[in-house]
XYZ file of C-alpha atoms in Angstrom:
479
model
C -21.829 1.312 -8.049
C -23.414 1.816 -11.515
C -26.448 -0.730 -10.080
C -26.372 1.465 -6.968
C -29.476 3.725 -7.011
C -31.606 4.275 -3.547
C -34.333 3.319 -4.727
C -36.835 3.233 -2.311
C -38.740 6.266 -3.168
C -37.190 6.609 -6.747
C -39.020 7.271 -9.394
C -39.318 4.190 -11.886
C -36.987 6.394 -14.779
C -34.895 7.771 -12.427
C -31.974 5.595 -14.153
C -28.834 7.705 -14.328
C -25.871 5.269 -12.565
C -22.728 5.922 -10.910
C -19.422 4.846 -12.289
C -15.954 5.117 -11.351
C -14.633 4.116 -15.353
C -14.905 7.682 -16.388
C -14.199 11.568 -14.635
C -17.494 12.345 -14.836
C -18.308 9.384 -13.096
C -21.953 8.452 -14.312
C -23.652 6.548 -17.330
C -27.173 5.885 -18.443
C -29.317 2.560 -18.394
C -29.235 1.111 -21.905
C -32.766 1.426 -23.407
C -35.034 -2.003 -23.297
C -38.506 -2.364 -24.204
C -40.265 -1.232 -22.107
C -37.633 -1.203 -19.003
C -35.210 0.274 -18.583
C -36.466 3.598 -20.120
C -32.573 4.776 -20.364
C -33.964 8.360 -19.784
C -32.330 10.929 -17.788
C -32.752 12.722 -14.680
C -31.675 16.350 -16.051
C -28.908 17.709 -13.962
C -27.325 16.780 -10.763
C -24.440 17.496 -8.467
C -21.377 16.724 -11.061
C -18.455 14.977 -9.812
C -16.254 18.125 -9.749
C -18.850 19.454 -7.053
C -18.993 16.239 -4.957
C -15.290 16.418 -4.998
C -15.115 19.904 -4.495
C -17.506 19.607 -1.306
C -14.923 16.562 0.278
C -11.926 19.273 0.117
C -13.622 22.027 1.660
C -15.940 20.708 3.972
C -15.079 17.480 5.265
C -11.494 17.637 5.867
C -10.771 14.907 2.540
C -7.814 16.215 0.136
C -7.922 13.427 -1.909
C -10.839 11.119 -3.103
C -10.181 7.508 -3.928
C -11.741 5.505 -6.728
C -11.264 1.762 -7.892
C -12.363 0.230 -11.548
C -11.347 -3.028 -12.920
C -12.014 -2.031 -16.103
C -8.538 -1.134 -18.322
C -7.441 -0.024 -21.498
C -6.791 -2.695 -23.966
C -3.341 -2.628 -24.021
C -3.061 -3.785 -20.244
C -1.299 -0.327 -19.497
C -3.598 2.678 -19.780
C -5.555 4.410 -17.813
C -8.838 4.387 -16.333
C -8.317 1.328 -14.188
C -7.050 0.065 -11.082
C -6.831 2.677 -7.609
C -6.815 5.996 -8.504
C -7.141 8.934 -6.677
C -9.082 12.790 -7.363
C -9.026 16.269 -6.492
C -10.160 19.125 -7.798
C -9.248 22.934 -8.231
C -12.031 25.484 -8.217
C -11.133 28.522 -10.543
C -12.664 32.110 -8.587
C -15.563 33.299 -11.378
C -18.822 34.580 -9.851
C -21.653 32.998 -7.849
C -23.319 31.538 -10.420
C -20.520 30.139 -12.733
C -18.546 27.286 -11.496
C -15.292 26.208 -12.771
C -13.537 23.239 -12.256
C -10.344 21.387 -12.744
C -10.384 17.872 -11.887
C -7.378 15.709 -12.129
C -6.909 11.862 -11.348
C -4.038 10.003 -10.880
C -3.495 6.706 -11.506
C -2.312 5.044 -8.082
C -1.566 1.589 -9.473
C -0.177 1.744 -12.345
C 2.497 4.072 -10.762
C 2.847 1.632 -8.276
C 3.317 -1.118 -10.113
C 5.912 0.299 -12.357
C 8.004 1.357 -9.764
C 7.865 -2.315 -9.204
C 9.066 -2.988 -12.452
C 12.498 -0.632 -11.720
C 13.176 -2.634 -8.347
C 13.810 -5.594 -9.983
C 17.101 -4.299 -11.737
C 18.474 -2.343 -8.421
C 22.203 -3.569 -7.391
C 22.614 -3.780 -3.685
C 20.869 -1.400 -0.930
C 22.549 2.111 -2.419
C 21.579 1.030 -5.994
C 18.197 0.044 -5.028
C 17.138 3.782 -3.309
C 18.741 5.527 -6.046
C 16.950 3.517 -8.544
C 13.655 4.106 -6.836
C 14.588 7.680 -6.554
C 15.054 7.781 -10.122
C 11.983 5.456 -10.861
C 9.923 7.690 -8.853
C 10.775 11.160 -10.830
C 10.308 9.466 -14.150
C 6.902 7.896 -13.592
C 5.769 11.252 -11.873
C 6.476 12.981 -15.601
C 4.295 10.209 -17.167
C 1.380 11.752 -18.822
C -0.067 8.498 -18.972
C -0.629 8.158 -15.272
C -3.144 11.640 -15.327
C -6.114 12.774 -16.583
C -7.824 15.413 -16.733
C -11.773 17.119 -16.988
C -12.427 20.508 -17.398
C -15.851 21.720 -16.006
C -18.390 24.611 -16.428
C -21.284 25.214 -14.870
C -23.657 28.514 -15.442
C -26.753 29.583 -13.771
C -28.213 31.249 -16.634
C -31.119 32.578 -14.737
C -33.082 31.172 -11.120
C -34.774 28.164 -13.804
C -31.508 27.373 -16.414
C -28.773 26.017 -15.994
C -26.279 24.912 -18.678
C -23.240 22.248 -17.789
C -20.095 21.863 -20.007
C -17.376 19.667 -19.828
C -14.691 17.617 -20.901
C -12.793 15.064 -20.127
C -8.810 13.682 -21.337
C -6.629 11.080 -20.640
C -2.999 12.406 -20.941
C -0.795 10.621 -22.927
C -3.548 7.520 -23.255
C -3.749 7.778 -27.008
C -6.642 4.700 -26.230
C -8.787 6.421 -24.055
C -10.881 8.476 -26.405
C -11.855 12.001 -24.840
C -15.418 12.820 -23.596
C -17.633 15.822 -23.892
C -20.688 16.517 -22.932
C -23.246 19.513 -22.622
C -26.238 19.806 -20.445
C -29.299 22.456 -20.479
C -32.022 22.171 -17.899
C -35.042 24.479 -17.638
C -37.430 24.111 -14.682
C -41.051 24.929 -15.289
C -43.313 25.206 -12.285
C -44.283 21.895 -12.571
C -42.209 20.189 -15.208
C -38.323 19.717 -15.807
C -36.682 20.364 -19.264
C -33.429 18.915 -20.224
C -31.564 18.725 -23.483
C -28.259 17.035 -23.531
C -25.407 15.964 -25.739
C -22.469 13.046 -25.150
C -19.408 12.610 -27.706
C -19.220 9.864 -26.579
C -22.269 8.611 -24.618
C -21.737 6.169 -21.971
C -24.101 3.290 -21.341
C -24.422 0.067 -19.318
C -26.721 -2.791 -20.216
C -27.947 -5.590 -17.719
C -24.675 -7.326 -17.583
C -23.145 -4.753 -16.386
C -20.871 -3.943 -19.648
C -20.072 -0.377 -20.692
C -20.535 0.547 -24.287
C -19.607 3.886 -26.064
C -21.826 5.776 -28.416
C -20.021 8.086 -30.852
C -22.402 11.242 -30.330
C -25.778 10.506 -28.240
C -28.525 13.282 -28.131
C -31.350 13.842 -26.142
C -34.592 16.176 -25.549
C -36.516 15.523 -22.025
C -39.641 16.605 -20.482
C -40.483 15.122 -17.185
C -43.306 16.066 -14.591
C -41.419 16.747 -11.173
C -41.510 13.435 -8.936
C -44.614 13.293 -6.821
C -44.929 10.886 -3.808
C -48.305 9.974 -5.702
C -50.641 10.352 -8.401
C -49.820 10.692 -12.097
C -46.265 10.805 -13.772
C -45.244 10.799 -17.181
C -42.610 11.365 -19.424
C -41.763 12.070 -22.970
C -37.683 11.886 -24.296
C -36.444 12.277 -27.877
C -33.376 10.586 -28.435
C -30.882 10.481 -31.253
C -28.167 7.871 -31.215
C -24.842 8.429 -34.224
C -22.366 6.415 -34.975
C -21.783 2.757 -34.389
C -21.335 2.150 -30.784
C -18.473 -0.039 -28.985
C -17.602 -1.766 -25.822
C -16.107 0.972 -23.573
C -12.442 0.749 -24.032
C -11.906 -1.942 -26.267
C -11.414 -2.527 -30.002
C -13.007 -6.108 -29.519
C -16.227 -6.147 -32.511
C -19.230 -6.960 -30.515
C -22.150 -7.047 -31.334
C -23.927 -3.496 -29.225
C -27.708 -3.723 -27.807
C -29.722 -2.917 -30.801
C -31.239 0.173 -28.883
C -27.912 1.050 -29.186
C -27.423 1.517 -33.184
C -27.877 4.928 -34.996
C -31.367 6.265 -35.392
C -33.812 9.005 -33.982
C -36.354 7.726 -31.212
C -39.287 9.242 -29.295
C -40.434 7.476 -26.237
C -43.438 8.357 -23.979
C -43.873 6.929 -20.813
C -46.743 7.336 -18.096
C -47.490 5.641 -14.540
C -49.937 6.212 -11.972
C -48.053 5.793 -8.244
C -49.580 5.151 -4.729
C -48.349 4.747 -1.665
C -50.199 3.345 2.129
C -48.948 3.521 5.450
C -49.667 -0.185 7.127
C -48.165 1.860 10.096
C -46.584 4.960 11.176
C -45.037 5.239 14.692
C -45.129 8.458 16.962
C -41.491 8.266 18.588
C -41.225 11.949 20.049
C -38.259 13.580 18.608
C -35.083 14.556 21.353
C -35.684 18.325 21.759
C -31.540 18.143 22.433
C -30.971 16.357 18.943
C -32.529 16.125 15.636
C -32.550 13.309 13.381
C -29.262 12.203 11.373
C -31.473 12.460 8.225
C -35.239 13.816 8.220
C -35.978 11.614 6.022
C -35.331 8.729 7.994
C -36.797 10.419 11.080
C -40.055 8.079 11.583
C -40.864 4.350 11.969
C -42.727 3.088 9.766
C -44.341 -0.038 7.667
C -45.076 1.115 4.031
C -46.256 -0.623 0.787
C -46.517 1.061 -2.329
C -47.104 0.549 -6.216
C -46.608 1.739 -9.410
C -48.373 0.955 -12.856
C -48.090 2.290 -16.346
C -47.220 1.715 -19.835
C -44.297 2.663 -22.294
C -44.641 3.438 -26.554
C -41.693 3.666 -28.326
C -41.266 4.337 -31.874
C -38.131 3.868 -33.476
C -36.967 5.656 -37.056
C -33.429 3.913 -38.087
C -31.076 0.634 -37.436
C -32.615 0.986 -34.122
C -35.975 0.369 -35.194
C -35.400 -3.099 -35.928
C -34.060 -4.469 -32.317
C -36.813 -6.600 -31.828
C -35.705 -9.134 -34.517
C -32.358 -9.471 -32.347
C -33.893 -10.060 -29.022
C -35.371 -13.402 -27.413
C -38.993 -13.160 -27.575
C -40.100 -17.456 -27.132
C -41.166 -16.253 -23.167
C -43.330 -13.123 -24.757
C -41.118 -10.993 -23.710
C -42.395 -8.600 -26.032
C -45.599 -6.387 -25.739
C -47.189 -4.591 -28.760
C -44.844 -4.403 -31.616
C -45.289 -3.357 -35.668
C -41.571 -3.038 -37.647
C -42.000 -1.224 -40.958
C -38.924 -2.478 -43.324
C -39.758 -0.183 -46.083
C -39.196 3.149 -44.123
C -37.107 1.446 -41.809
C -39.134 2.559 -38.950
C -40.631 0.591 -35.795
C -43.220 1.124 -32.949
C -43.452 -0.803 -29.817
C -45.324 -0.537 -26.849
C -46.176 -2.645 -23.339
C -47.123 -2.402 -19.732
C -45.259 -2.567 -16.753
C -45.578 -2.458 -12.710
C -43.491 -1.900 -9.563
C -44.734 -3.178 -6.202
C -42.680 -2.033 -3.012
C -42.201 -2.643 1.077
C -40.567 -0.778 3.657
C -40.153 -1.190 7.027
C -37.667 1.212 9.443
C -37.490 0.487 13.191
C -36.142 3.758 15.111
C -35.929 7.419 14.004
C -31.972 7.981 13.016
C -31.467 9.960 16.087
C -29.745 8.002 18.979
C -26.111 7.499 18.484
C -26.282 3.729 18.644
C -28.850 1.033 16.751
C -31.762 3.518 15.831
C -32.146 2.692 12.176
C -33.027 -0.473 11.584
C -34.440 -0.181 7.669
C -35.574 -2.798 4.712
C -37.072 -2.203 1.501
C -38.050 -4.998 -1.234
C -39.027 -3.868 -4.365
C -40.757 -6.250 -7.365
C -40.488 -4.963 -10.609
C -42.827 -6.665 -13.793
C -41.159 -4.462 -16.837
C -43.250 -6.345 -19.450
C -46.600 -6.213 -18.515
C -47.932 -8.130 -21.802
C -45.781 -11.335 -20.672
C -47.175 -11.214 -16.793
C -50.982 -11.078 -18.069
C -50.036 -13.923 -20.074
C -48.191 -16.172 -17.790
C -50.768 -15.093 -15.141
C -53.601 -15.705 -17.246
C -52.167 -19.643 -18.347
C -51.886 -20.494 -14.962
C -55.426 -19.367 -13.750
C -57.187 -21.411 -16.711
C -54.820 -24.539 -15.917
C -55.818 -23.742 -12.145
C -59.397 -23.890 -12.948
C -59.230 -26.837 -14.902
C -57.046 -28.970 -12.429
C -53.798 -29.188 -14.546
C -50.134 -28.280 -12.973
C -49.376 -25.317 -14.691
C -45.837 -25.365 -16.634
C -42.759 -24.051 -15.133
C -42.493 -21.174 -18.580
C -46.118 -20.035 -17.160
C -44.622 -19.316 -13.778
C -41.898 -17.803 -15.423
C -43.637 -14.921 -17.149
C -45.093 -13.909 -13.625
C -41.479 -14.445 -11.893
C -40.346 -10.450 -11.038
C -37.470 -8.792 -11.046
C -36.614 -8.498 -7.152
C -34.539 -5.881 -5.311
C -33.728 -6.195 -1.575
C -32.223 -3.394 0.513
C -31.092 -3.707 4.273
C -29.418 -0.688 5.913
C -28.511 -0.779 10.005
C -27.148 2.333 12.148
C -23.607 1.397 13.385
C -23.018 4.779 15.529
C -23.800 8.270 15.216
C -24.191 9.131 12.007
C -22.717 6.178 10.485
C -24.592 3.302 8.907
C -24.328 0.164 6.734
C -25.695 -0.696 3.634
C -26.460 -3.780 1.338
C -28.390 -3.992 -1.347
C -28.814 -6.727 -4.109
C -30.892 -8.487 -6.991
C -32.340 -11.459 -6.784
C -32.980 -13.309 -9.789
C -35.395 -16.498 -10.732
C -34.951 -19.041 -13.290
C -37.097 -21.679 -12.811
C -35.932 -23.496 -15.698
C -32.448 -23.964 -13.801
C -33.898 -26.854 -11.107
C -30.235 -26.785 -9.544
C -30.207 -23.320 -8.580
C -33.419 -21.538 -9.696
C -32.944 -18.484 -7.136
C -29.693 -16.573 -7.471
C -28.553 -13.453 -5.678
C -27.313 -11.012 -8.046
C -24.687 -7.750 -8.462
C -24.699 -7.415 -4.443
C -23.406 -3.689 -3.619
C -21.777 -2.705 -0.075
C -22.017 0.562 1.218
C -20.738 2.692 4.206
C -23.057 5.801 4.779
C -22.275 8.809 6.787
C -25.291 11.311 7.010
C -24.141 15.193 7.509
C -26.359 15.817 9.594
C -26.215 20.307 8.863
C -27.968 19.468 5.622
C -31.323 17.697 6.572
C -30.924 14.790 4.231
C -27.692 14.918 2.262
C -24.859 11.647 3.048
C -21.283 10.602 2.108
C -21.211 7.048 0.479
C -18.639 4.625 0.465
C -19.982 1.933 -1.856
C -18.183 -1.176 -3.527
C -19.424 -3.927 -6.248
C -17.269 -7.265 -6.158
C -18.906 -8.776 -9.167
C -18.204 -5.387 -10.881
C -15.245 -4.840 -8.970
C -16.372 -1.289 -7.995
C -15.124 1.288 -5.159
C -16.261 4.682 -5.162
C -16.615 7.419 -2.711
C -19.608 10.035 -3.891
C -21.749 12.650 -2.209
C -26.115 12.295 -2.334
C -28.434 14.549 -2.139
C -32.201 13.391 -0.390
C -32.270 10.006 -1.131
C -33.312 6.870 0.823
């Protein structure tokens, strides 16, 4: 789903999400201070591709999608079952065009309905679903559309157009965007433009932004050592829930301005213990990357400076900050300008039993993953509790709070062959709520099938019942 990212060996930016609400069928992490960074992770396989690949390769003519999420009138598009394929247009090897049209299952489905109930009799009925069925196959409303192009400029550039429309949807507001990614030898470049950019914040809600603009340099991801990066980011226009005419009030990050945010970490990783299962010389693994057992902890610490020049320079003032949630922060009314900055750390488990390569219960595989975004709040919490520790008091429940992480669980199990099952989910702490302090949160199901031809590439399946989420999508090495 949009919370759906593998994130086991993931990069602590990496925070691009999946989404069935629009064509192009992703959205970025609304910015927070420091986490999440709402950067980018320069280009990727687009939707038209991932569709493209299910026609011609695994036998799939058309690619279902499910989103809860309608247009305000009750009767547009963009919600409910829906169904994709694409058309590839014949240029040269390295320009790919696409056509990709939806349809909207549902809806046509549920206005045939709506002509059933004024048949007369058995003959009057089939003619009248005849009938039905011709109109609503005419209805413009029921389609839409996204035009793609993607050039290979040269071996290190590529540039990405596209756009998006909802036919006859006169609420469903069109969507552009433009893409340029340069990769030096050991950096990635990417500037990008959205009219309009899609975002999600921590509950999950969507939110438009008018024109969003972007400048990113990022070291490539290592498996250790130093990271950083370093993303310019210009918001216009005043954002608004996705879909809706409802006036909300948008995460400040969210509001017009011009912001430059830097971001470094320092990763490592230790093997508590690596197994030496020979390999089948008759069959390689499903996925090399989830060849070898294993029991691995890693960790990840680093900081995050923002300033802010704009409306979004004063979010601070709109946010929560009695549990010091807040690190380092100066606001400057008189040039409207703001500068934040804070810690943060990621501590991670993972244990696989069997090497992927038996057709029946060889991947056994969890990962746990603690995240403290605000690194200011933990050395305070942690710091309260030591001095009340030392001087025989019970340290107070907001103390424990601030050293309370953010807590990911992952469990995936081989079912047959190349097919496995996934769940992954959030756990979240509130000690202040004695009835329930420990909650499981946005729970994701997934249905994996690793193609086996491409080393580490997989088909998922995945759906979100709080979001009320299905999509089918194609990934590229990730565990």
């Amino acid at each position: 789903m949009n919370r759906l990212r593998w994130v086991a060996e993931g990069d602590i930016w990496d925070l691009d999400m999946s989404t069935p609400v629009t064509l192009e069928a992703t959205s970025r992490a609304v910015s927070d201070d420091p986490l999440p960074l709402g950067f980018s992770r320069g280009t990727h396989l687009s939707r038209s591709k991932q569709v493209e690949f299910f026609h011609r390769f695994m036998a799939a003519p058309l690619i279902p999608s499910f989103s809860s999420i309608r247009s305000n009138t009750g009767d547009g598009g963009g919600g409910g079952f829906s169904l994709q394929r694409v058309l590839t247009l014949p240029f040269s090897n390295n320009w790919f065009v696409s056509l990709l049209g939806q349809f909207d299952v549902q809806r046509f489905v549920s206005e045939i309905r709506k002509n059933e109930a004024f048949g007369r009799g058995a003959s009057s009925k089939a003619a009248s679903r005849l009938n039905a069925i011709g109109k609503h196959l005419k209805d413009k409303s029921l389609y839409a559309l996204g035009f793609c192009s993607e050039l290979l400029l040269t071996p290190d550039d590529t540039l990405l157009l596209s756009y998006d429309t909802y036919k006859g949807d006169l609420k469903k507001t069109p969507r552009a965007k433009a893409i340029f990614n340069h990769k030096f030898p050991l950096h990635n470049l990417t500037a990008e433009a959205f009219w309009p950019g899609l975002f999600v914040d921590k509950h999950g809600e969507y939110w438009d932004v008018p024109l969003s603009m972007a400048i990113d340099l990022a070291s490539l991801p290592a498996e250790s050592g130093l990271s950083y990066h370093l993303c310019l980011h210009h918001n216009s226009g005043s954002p608004k829930k996705f879909n809706s005419d409802t006036m909300e009030v948008p995460p400040p990050s969210l509001l017009p301005g011009l912001s430059l945010k830097s971001a470094v970490s320092y990763r490592s990783n230790m093997d508590l213990w690596r197994g030496t299962t020979p390999k089948l010389e008759t069959c390689k693994p499903f996925d090399i990357f989830l060849s070898s057992p294993h029991v691995a902890v890693s960790g990840i610490i680093g900081s995050v400076m923002t300033a802010a020049f704009g409306e979004n320079s004063i979010r601070s003032k709109f946010e929560n900050d009695s549990e010091g949630v807040g690190g380092f922060s100066l606001h400057i009314p008189s040039v409207n300008s703001g500068f934040m900055a804070d810690a943060l750390g990621r501590a991670s488990l993972t244990a696989q039993y069997g090497s992927f390569q038996n057709n029946f219960f060889d991947l056994t595989r969890f990962h746990a993953r603690l995240d403290f975004p605000h690194g200011l709040r933990f050395l305070t919490g942690a710091t309260s509790v030591a001095q009340d520790l030392l001087n025989s008091r019970q340290p107070s429940l907001e103390a424990f709070q601030k050293i309370c992480p953010e807590v990911l669980v992952s469990l995936q199990q081989q079912i047959v062959g190349p097919f496995s099952f996934r769940v992954e989910s959030g756990i979240q702490i509130d000690l202040k709520n004695g009835a329930n302090p420990v909650t499981v949160d946005k729970t994701v199901f997934a249905l994996e099938y690793a193609i086996q031809v491409l080393a580490s590439a997989k088909a998922v399946a995945w759906c979100s019942p709080k979001q009320k989420e299905f999509m089918v999508e194609l990934r590229f090495f990730e565990t």
